[in-house]
mmCIF file of C-alpha atoms in Angstrom:
data_model
loop_
_atom_site.group_PDB
_atom_site.id
_atom_site.type_symbol
_atom_site.label_atom_id
_atom_site.label_comp_id
_atom_site.label_asym_id
_atom_site.label_seq_id
_atom_site.Cartn_x
_atom_site.Cartn_y
_atom_site.Cartn_z
ATOM 1 C CA GLY R 2 -30.096 -15.950 -73.359
ATOM 2 C CA GLU R 3 -33.596 -15.966 -72.104
ATOM 3 C CA ASP R 4 -35.001 -16.466 -75.613
ATOM 4 C CA VAL R 5 -33.548 -19.957 -75.817
ATOM 5 C CA GLU R 6 -33.732 -22.185 -72.773
ATOM 6 C CA GLN R 7 -32.181 -25.497 -71.857
ATOM 7 C CA SER R 8 -32.000 -27.579 -68.718
ATOM 8 C CA LEU R 9 -28.681 -27.249 -66.939
ATOM 9 C CA PHE R 10 -27.633 -30.806 -66.369
ATOM 10 C CA LEU R 11 -28.226 -34.372 -67.566
ATOM 11 C CA SER R 12 -26.711 -37.536 -66.164
ATOM 12 C CA VAL R 13 -26.905 -40.736 -68.190
ATOM 13 C CA ARG R 14 -25.417 -44.238 -68.052
ATOM 14 C CA GLU R 15 -23.078 -45.373 -70.793
ATOM 15 C CA GLY R 16 -25.020 -47.232 -73.466
ATOM 16 C CA ASP R 17 -28.325 -45.521 -72.675
ATOM 17 C CA SER R 18 -29.938 -42.848 -74.832
ATOM 18 C CA SER R 19 -29.640 -39.184 -73.902
ATOM 19 C CA VAL R 20 -32.296 -36.619 -74.708
ATOM 20 C CA ILE R 21 -31.448 -32.939 -74.435
ATOM 21 C CA ASN R 22 -34.309 -30.475 -74.711
ATOM 22 C CA CYS R 23 -34.437 -26.868 -75.835
ATOM 23 C CA THR R 24 -37.230 -24.321 -76.133
ATOM 24 C CA TYR R 25 -37.160 -21.095 -78.075
ATOM 25 C CA THR R 26 -39.531 -18.194 -78.439
ATOM 26 C CA ASP R 27 -39.099 -16.716 -81.923
ATOM 27 C CA SER R 28 -41.377 -18.298 -84.503
ATOM 28 C CA SER R 29 -39.307 -16.771 -87.310
ATOM 29 C CA SER R 30 -36.350 -19.041 -86.586
ATOM 30 C CA THR R 31 -35.036 -20.451 -89.854
ATOM 31 C CA TYR R 32 -32.348 -22.849 -88.691
ATOM 32 C CA LEU R 33 -31.792 -24.534 -85.346
ATOM 33 C CA TYR R 34 -28.433 -25.950 -84.359
ATOM 34 C CA TRP R 35 -26.813 -28.234 -81.842
ATOM 35 C CA TYR R 36 -23.223 -27.573 -80.842
ATOM 36 C CA LYS R 37 -20.985 -29.575 -78.491
ATOM 37 C CA GLN R 38 -18.306 -28.034 -76.301
ATOM 38 C CA GLU R 39 -15.711 -30.145 -74.550
ATOM 39 C CA PRO R 40 -13.632 -28.692 -71.693
ATOM 40 C CA GLY R 41 -11.239 -26.012 -72.891
ATOM 41 C CA ALA R 42 -12.371 -26.344 -76.497
ATOM 42 C CA GLY R 43 -14.450 -24.309 -78.906
ATOM 43 C CA LEU R 44 -17.873 -25.171 -80.239
ATOM 44 C CA GLN R 45 -18.187 -28.191 -82.490
ATOM 45 C CA LEU R 46 -21.178 -28.258 -84.822
ATOM 46 C CA LEU R 47 -23.068 -31.512 -84.336
ATOM 47 C CA THR R 48 -26.099 -31.074 -86.512
ATOM 48 C CA TYR R 49 -28.737 -28.608 -87.606
ATOM 49 C CA ILE R 50 -32.297 -28.656 -88.826
ATOM 50 C CA PHE R 51 -34.180 -26.341 -91.107
ATOM 51 C CA SER R 52 -37.374 -24.990 -89.630
ATOM 52 C CA ASN R 53 -39.636 -26.693 -92.172
ATOM 53 C CA MET R 54 -38.404 -30.132 -91.115
ATOM 54 C CA ASP R 55 -39.726 -32.253 -88.255
ATOM 55 C CA MET R 56 -36.866 -34.667 -87.851
ATOM 56 C CA LYS R 57 -33.310 -35.209 -88.920
ATOM 57 C CA GLN R 58 -31.183 -38.266 -88.227
ATOM 58 C CA ASP R 59 -27.425 -38.426 -88.495
ATOM 59 C CA GLN R 60 -25.832 -41.660 -87.248
ATOM 60 C CA ARG R 61 -26.352 -41.694 -83.451
ATOM 61 C CA LEU R 62 -27.982 -38.275 -83.431
ATOM 62 C CA THR R 63 -31.679 -37.595 -83.935
ATOM 63 C CA VAL R 64 -33.065 -34.067 -83.919
ATOM 64 C CA LEU R 65 -36.785 -33.519 -83.398
ATOM 65 C CA LEU R 66 -38.426 -30.161 -84.017
ATOM 66 C CA ASN R 67 -41.925 -29.262 -82.861
ATOM 67 C CA LYS R 68 -42.423 -25.889 -84.449
ATOM 68 C CA LYS R 69 -45.876 -25.405 -82.962
ATOM 69 C CA ASP R 70 -44.519 -25.746 -79.429
ATOM 70 C CA LYS R 71 -41.126 -24.209 -80.333
ATOM 71 C CA HIS R 72 -39.405 -27.245 -78.896
ATOM 72 C CA LEU R 73 -36.199 -28.823 -80.150
ATOM 73 C CA SER R 74 -34.576 -31.983 -78.868
ATOM 74 C CA LEU R 75 -31.382 -33.891 -79.501
ATOM 75 C CA ARG R 76 -31.315 -37.627 -78.891
ATOM 76 C CA ILE R 77 -27.964 -39.376 -78.657
ATOM 77 C CA ALA R 78 -28.266 -43.135 -79.026
ATOM 78 C CA ASP R 79 -25.844 -45.504 -77.252
ATOM 79 C CA THR R 80 -24.260 -42.666 -75.278
ATOM 80 C CA GLN R 81 -20.512 -43.024 -74.739
ATOM 81 C CA THR R 82 -18.160 -41.470 -72.185
ATOM 82 C CA GLY R 83 -16.771 -39.307 -74.992
ATOM 83 C CA ASP R 84 -20.174 -37.708 -75.291
ATOM 84 C CA SER R 85 -19.675 -36.003 -71.911
ATOM 85 C CA ALA R 86 -19.649 -32.293 -72.734
ATOM 86 C CA ILE R 87 -21.819 -29.191 -72.740
ATOM 87 C CA TYR R 88 -24.429 -29.111 -75.497
ATOM 88 C CA PHE R 89 -25.784 -25.825 -76.799
ATOM 89 C CA CYS R 90 -28.826 -25.311 -78.918
ATOM 90 C CA ALA R 91 -28.938 -22.169 -81.036
ATOM 91 C CA GLU R 92 -31.417 -20.505 -83.320
ATOM 92 C CA LYS R 93 -30.936 -18.311 -86.317
ATOM 93 C CA ARG R 94 -33.809 -15.954 -86.994
ATOM 94 C CA ALA R 95 -35.073 -14.748 -90.320
ATOM 95 C CA ALA R 96 -33.851 -11.233 -89.562
ATOM 96 C CA GLY R 97 -30.152 -10.851 -88.933
ATOM 97 C CA ASN R 98 -27.294 -13.289 -89.050
ATOM 98 C CA LYS R 99 -26.346 -13.922 -85.463
ATOM 99 C CA LEU R 100 -27.017 -17.106 -83.548
ATOM 100 C CA THR R 101 -28.893 -16.925 -80.254
ATOM 101 C CA PHE R 102 -27.711 -19.614 -77.882
ATOM 102 C CA GLY R 103 -29.252 -21.394 -74.964
ATOM 103 C CA GLY R 104 -27.338 -21.590 -71.708
ATOM 104 C CA GLY R 105 -26.040 -25.086 -72.430
ATOM 105 C CA THR R 106 -26.783 -28.511 -70.954
ATOM 106 C CA ARG R 107 -23.943 -30.275 -69.216
ATOM 107 C CA VAL R 108 -24.137 -33.997 -70.013
ATOM 108 C CA LEU R 109 -22.294 -36.418 -67.764
ATOM 109 C CA VAL R 110 -21.983 -39.993 -68.969
ATOM 110 C CA LYS R 111 -21.329 -42.496 -66.202
ATOM 111 C CA PRO R 112 -19.662 -45.826 -66.982
ATOM 112 C CA GLY S 16 -9.197 -28.430 -94.737
ATOM 113 C CA ALA S 17 -8.070 -26.105 -91.968
ATOM 114 C CA GLY S 18 -10.710 -24.821 -89.603
ATOM 115 C CA VAL S 19 -11.103 -21.430 -87.981
ATOM 116 C CA SER S 20 -7.993 -20.474 -86.039
ATOM 117 C CA GLN S 21 -7.625 -17.895 -83.292
ATOM 118 C CA SER S 22 -4.676 -16.363 -81.512
ATOM 119 C CA PRO S 23 -3.564 -16.120 -78.849
ATOM 120 C CA SER S 24 -5.229 -19.073 -77.145
ATOM 121 C CA ASN S 25 -4.804 -17.393 -73.765
ATOM 122 C CA LYS S 26 -4.241 -13.756 -72.877
ATOM 123 C CA VAL S 27 -3.701 -12.320 -69.430
ATOM 124 C CA THR S 28 -3.663 -8.555 -69.154
ATOM 125 C CA GLU S 29 -3.889 -5.834 -66.584
ATOM 126 C CA LYS S 30 -6.931 -3.668 -66.151
ATOM 127 C CA GLY S 31 -6.716 -0.605 -68.357
ATOM 128 C CA LYS S 32 -4.516 -2.155 -71.052
ATOM 129 C CA ASP S 33 -5.604 -2.650 -74.663
ATOM 130 C CA VAL S 34 -5.745 -6.123 -76.205
ATOM 131 C CA GLU S 35 -6.041 -7.456 -79.752
ATOM 132 C CA LEU S 36 -7.482 -10.852 -80.578
ATOM 133 C CA ARG S 37 -7.050 -12.389 -83.995
ATOM 134 C CA CYS S 38 -9.240 -14.691 -86.066
ATOM 135 C CA ASP S 39 -8.402 -16.516 -89.303
ATOM 136 C CA PRO S 40 -11.613 -17.818 -90.875
ATOM 137 C CA ILE S 41 -11.929 -20.889 -93.047
ATOM 138 C CA SER S 42 -10.536 -20.117 -96.497
ATOM 139 C CA GLY S 43 -13.279 -18.967 -98.848
ATOM 140 C CA HIS S 44 -15.766 -18.115 -96.107
ATOM 141 C CA THR S 45 -17.154 -14.646 -96.644
ATOM 142 C CA ALA S 46 -19.008 -14.270 -93.348
ATOM 143 C CA LEU S 47 -17.200 -13.877 -90.011
ATOM 144 C CA TYR S 48 -18.660 -13.580 -86.514
ATOM 145 C CA TRP S 49 -17.369 -12.791 -83.045
ATOM 146 C CA TYR S 50 -19.058 -14.118 -79.911
ATOM 147 C CA ARG S 51 -18.204 -13.916 -76.234
ATOM 148 C CA GLN S 52 -18.690 -16.707 -73.708
ATOM 149 C CA SER S 53 -18.700 -15.720 -70.063
ATOM 150 C CA LEU S 54 -19.976 -17.339 -66.900
ATOM 151 C CA GLY S 55 -22.606 -14.762 -66.183
ATOM 152 C CA GLN S 56 -23.880 -14.078 -69.695
ATOM 153 C CA GLY S 57 -23.473 -17.343 -71.597
ATOM 154 C CA LEU S 58 -22.757 -17.062 -75.323
ATOM 155 C CA GLU S 59 -23.363 -13.587 -76.730
ATOM 156 C CA PHE S 60 -23.101 -12.278 -80.259
ATOM 157 C CA LEU S 61 -20.720 -9.337 -80.675
ATOM 158 C CA ILE S 62 -20.235 -8.444 -84.338
ATOM 159 C CA TYR S 63 -20.727 -9.845 -87.842
ATOM 160 C CA PHE S 64 -18.905 -9.183 -91.131
ATOM 161 C CA GLN S 65 -20.218 -10.164 -94.552
ATOM 162 C CA GLY S 66 -18.068 -9.432 -97.581
ATOM 163 C CA ASN S 67 -17.758 -5.717 -98.198
ATOM 164 C CA SER S 68 -20.995 -4.817 -96.447
ATOM 165 C CA ALA S 69 -21.038 -2.650 -93.343
ATOM 166 C CA PRO S 70 -20.591 -4.870 -90.285
ATOM 167 C CA ASP S 71 -23.429 -5.592 -87.874
ATOM 168 C CA LYS S 72 -22.053 -4.181 -84.617
ATOM 169 C CA SER S 73 -25.269 -4.519 -82.659
ATOM 170 C CA GLY S 74 -23.795 -6.897 -80.069
ATOM 171 C CA LEU S 75 -20.748 -4.870 -79.047
ATOM 172 C CA PRO S 76 -21.190 -4.101 -75.329
ATOM 173 C CA SER S 77 -19.453 -0.708 -75.293
ATOM 174 C CA ASP S 78 -17.409 1.668 -77.425
ATOM 175 C CA ARG S 79 -14.261 0.145 -75.949
ATOM 176 C CA PHE S 80 -14.869 -2.803 -78.281
ATOM 177 C CA SER S 81 -14.114 -2.609 -81.982
ATOM 178 C CA ALA S 82 -13.310 -5.035 -84.770
ATOM 179 C CA GLU S 83 -12.035 -4.903 -88.275
ATOM 180 C CA ARG S 84 -11.667 -7.349 -91.081
ATOM 181 C CA THR S 85 -8.877 -6.702 -93.546
ATOM 182 C CA GLY S 86 -9.034 -7.937 -97.112
ATOM 183 C CA GLY S 87 -12.184 -9.888 -96.408
ATOM 184 C CA SER S 88 -10.254 -12.513 -94.464
ATOM 185 C CA VAL S 89 -8.459 -12.059 -91.128
ATOM 186 C CA SER S 90 -10.285 -10.199 -88.389
ATOM 187 C CA THR S 91 -9.013 -8.447 -85.271
ATOM 188 C CA LEU S 92 -11.141 -7.729 -82.220
ATOM 189 C CA THR S 93 -9.736 -4.898 -80.121
ATOM 190 C CA ILE S 94 -10.715 -4.128 -76.554
ATOM 191 C CA GLN S 95 -9.446 -0.816 -75.225
ATOM 192 C CA ARG S 96 -8.955 0.000 -71.556
ATOM 193 C CA THR S 97 -9.867 -3.529 -70.501
ATOM 194 C CA GLN S 98 -12.019 -4.080 -67.436
ATOM 195 C CA GLN S 99 -12.334 -7.160 -65.242
ATOM 196 C CA GLU S 100 -15.815 -7.822 -66.622
ATOM 197 C CA ASP S 101 -14.241 -8.254 -70.068
ATOM 198 C CA SER S 102 -12.750 -11.554 -68.870
ATOM 199 C CA ALA S 103 -14.296 -14.258 -71.038
ATOM 200 C CA VAL S 104 -13.622 -16.630 -73.894
ATOM 201 C CA TYR S 105 -13.868 -14.821 -77.214
ATOM 202 C CA LEU S 106 -15.022 -17.113 -80.016
ATOM 203 C CA CYS S 107 -14.789 -16.473 -83.726
ATOM 204 C CA ALA S 108 -16.888 -18.276 -86.341
ATOM 205 C CA SER S 109 -17.141 -18.205 -90.110
ATOM 206 C CA SER S 110 -19.661 -19.359 -92.674
ATOM 207 C CA LEU S 111 -19.451 -19.804 -96.414
ATOM 208 C CA THR S 112 -21.926 -17.109 -97.322
ATOM 209 C CA ARG S 113 -24.925 -15.503 -95.756
ATOM 210 C CA ASP S 114 -27.157 -18.085 -97.429
ATOM 211 C CA LYS S 115 -25.024 -21.026 -96.344
ATOM 212 C CA ASP S 116 -25.693 -20.337 -92.736
ATOM 213 C CA THR S 117 -23.771 -22.994 -90.841
ATOM 214 C CA GLN S 118 -21.229 -21.294 -88.617
ATOM 215 C CA TYR S 119 -17.999 -23.082 -87.775
ATOM 216 C CA PHE S 120 -16.243 -21.993 -84.618
ATOM 217 C CA GLY S 121 -12.613 -21.565 -83.698
ATOM 218 C CA PRO S 122 -11.119 -22.748 -80.381
ATOM 219 C CA GLY S 123 -11.468 -19.316 -78.782
ATOM 220 C CA THR S 124 -9.183 -16.924 -76.934
ATOM 221 C CA ARG S 125 -9.450 -16.976 -73.154
ATOM 222 C CA LEU S 126 -8.986 -13.414 -71.904
ATOM 223 C CA THR S 127 -8.257 -12.776 -68.244
ATOM 224 C CA VAL S 128 -8.167 -9.192 -66.999
ATOM 225 C CA LEU S 129 -6.467 -8.831 -63.628
#
C-alpha cells in the first residue's frame, strides 16, 4: 500500500551485495519485517526488527532501521542466484494486528 | 514442524459461483490471518482471528467475503457469487499469540474467476 513504499526492481551481480530499501509512514510501527517470495510460492519470513533497535544481523542479512527517517533497509551480502525473488517489507503498528506490506522489490541476480 | 498449509493450491471457478478456501495453521498458533495478493492491489489484509475473541474483519472488501475458524484451528474463507476482480492469490498466516507477532505464511491458494 501507499503507507509502505519500496523500489520496484533491483539488478545485482552474483557475489555483490544487494541493498533493498523501504520507507514507511506510521511512527507507531512496533515491528518491521522482511519477507521473500519466490515464483509460485508463499511468503518466507527472512528477518524482522523491533522498532527500538537500529540494526540486526543474521548471517548474510543485515537490517538497518532509521526510525527518525522511517527508513528500513535489507542488505544481502555475497548475493547468490538463489536470492532472486521478490522481497517485501512489512510493518506492524501498535494498534491492530495486521501487517501492512510494501509493493515488493523484484531482485534479479545475474551470474 | 509442519508449516501453514492451504488447500486447494489452485482453484478455477466461474463467475457467480461460491468458493471455499481452507487454511490449517501451525499447531499451537492461536492467531490466524488471511491476506490477498493481487496484481493491482499488492498484499492486502482481509481478516484476523485471535483465540475466542471476535475476529477483526476490517479488511474484507465486501459482504460476499466471510471467514470462520472452527475449534480455534482450521479456518475457511468463503467468497460468494465470485467476480472476476476476486481473482488473486489468497494467503493465510498464523502466529503463536498476539504478543509473539511473527506471522508465518502458507503457500497460498491461487483463485481464478472466469
